[in-house]
Short mmCIF file of C-alpha atoms in Angstrom, two decimals:
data_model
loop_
_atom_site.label_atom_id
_atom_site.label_comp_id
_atom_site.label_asym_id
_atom_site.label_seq_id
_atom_site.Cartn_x
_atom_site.Cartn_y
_atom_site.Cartn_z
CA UNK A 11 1.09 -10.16 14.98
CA UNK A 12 3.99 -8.39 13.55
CA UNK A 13 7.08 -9.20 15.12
CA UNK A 14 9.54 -6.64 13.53
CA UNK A 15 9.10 -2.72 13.07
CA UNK A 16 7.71 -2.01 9.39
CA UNK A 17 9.49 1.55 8.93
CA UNK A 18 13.21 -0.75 9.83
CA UNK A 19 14.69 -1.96 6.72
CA UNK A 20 18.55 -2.01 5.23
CA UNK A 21 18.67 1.51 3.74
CA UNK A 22 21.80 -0.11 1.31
CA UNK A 23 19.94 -2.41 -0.36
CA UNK A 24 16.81 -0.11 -1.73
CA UNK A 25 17.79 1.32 -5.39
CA UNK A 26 17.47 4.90 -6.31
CA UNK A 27 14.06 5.95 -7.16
CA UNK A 28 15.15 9.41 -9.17
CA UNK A 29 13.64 8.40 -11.99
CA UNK A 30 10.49 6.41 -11.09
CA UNK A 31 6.76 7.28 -11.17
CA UNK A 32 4.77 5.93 -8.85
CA UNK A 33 0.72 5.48 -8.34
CA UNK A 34 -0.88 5.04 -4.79
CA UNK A 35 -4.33 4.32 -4.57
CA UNK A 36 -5.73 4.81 -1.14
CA UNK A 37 -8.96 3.76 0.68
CA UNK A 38 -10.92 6.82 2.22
CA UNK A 39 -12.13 4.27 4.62
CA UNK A 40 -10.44 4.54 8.31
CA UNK A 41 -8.75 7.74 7.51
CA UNK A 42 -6.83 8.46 10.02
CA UNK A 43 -5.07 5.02 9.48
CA UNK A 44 -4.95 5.52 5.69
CA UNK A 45 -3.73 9.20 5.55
CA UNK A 46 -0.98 7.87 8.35
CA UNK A 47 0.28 4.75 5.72
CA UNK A 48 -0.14 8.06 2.90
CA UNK A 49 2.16 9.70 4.71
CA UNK A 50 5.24 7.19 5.45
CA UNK A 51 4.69 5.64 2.09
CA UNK A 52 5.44 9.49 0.18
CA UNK A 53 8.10 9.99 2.66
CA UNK A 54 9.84 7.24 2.11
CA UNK A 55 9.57 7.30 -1.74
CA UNK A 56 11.07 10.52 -1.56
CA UNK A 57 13.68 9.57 0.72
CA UNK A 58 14.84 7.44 -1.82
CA UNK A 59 15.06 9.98 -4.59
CA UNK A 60 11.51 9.97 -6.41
CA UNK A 61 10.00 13.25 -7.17
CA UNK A 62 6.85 14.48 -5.64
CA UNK A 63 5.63 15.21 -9.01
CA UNK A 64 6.51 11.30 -9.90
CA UNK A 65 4.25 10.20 -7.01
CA UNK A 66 0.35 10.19 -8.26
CA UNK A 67 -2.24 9.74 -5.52
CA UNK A 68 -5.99 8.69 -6.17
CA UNK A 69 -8.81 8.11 -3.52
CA UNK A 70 -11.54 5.59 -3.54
CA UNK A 71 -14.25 4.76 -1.29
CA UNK A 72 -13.33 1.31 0.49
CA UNK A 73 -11.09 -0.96 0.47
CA UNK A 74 -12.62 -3.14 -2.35
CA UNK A 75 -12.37 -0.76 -4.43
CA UNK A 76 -8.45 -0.90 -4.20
CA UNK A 77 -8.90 -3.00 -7.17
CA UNK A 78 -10.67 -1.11 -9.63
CA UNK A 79 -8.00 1.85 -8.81
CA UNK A 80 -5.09 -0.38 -9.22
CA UNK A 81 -6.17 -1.78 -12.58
CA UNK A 82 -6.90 1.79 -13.77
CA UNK A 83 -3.29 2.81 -12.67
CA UNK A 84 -1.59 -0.50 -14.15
CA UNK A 85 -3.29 1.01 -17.56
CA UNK A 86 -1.27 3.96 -17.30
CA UNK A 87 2.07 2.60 -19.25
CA UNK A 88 3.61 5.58 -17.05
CA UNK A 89 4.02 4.06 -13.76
CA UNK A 90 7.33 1.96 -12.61
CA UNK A 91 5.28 0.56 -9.78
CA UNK A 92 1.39 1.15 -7.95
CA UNK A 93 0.68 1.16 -4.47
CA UNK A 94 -2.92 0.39 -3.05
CA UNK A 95 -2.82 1.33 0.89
CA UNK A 96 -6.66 0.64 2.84
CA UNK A 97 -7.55 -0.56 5.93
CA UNK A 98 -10.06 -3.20 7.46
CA UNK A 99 -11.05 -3.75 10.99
CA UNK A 100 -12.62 -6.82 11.98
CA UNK A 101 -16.30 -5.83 13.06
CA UNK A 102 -19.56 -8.08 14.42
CA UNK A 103 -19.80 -9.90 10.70
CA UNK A 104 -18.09 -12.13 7.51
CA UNK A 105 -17.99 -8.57 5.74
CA UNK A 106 -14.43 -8.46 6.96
CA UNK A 107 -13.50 -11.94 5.58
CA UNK A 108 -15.01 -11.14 2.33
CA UNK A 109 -13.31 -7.97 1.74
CA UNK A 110 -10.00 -9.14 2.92
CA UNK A 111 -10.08 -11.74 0.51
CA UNK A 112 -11.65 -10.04 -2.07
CA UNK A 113 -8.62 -7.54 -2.06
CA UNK A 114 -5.95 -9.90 -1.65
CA UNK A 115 -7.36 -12.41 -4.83
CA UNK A 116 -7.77 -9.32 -7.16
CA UNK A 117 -4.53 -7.52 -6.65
CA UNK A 118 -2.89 -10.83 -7.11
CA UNK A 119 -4.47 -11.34 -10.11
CA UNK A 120 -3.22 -8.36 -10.95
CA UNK A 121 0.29 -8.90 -10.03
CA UNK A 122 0.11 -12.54 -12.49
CA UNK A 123 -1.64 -10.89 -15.52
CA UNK A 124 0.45 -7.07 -15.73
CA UNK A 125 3.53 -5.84 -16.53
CA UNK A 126 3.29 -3.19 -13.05
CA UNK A 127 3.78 -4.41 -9.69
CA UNK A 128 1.04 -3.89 -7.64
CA UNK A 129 2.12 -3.63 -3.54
CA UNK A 130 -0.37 -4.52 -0.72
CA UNK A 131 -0.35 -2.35 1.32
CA UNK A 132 -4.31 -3.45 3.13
CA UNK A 133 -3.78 -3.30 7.08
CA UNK A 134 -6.26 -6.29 8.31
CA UNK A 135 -6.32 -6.34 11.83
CA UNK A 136 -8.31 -7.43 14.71
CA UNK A 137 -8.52 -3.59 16.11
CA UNK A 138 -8.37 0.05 15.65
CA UNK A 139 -4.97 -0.14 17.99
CA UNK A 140 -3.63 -2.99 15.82
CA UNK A 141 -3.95 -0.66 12.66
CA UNK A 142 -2.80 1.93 14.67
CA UNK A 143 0.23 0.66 15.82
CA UNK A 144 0.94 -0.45 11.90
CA UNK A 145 0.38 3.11 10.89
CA UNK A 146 3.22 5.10 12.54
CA UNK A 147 2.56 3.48 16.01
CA UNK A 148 5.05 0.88 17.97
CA UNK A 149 5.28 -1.56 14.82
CA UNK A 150 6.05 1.32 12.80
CA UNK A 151 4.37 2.12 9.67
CA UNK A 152 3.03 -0.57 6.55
CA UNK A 153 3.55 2.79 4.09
CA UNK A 154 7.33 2.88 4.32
CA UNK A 155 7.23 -1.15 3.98
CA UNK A 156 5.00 -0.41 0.57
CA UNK A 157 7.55 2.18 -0.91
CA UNK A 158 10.72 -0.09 -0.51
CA UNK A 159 8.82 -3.00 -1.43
CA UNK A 160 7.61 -1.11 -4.92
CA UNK A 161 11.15 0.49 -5.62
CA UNK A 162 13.04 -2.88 -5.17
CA UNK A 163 10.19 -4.51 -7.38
CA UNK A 164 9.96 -1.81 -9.95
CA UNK A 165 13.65 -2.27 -10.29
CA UNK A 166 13.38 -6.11 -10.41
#
């Protein structure tokens, strides 16, 4: 369980996004979790100074298909950093274990074989109140974790 609020973070230390482009791929799956991390994640990348025009967004079906968005976007020499936001409640069988891991062992391979950070920003949680409570509930929301998180690292 998260033990700290995901929207708190040290406004000083986050770099000025004015002139970076960002891609977000987002699951259609649970969408009233995934338009929630939408939300805080453009928020907070405009907070920071990026443009709404510099902020792409793309849909796709699952949350498997994270990947297969991501790579596309990491093609595009245009973007500073990409985004995937999804989320998967455990249900009755493995297919939660095999999509989590899916996910997380393709956007790290990602991450070790391109030149564009790729952020996880996959909820995985036991419940539809655990993801809600990570999507602008109590624990704040995994979006505005995902836009500091691919400022600082498009910056890196």
């Amino acid at each position: 369980m998260a033990t700290k609020n995901l929207s708190e973070y040290n406004i000083e230390n986050v770099p000025d996004a004015s002139n970076m482009i960002f891609g977000i791929v987002v699951s259609e799956w649970n969408p009233e979790i995934t338009g929630a991390l939408l939300e805080g994640c453009r928020n907070t990348l405009e907070k920071h100074g990026a443009l709404p025009e510099n902020i792409h967004v793309k849909t796709v079906p699952g949350s498997f298909e994270l990947i297969y968005g991501a790579r596309q976007m990491t093609l595009n020499d245009g973007y500073d950093a990409v985004i995937i936001l999804g989320c998967v409640i455990r249900g009755e069988t493995p297919h939660f274990d095999y999509i989590c891991q899916g996910v997380t062992q393709g956007i790290a391979r990602l991450n070790a074989t391109n030149n564009i950070p790729v952020v996880f920003g996959l909820l995985t949680t036991e419940n539809m109140q655990q993801a809600i409570d990570r999507a602008g509930g109590r624990l704040g929301n995994k979006g505005d974790e995902c836009a500091v998180v691919a400022i600082k690292m498009a910056k890196f």
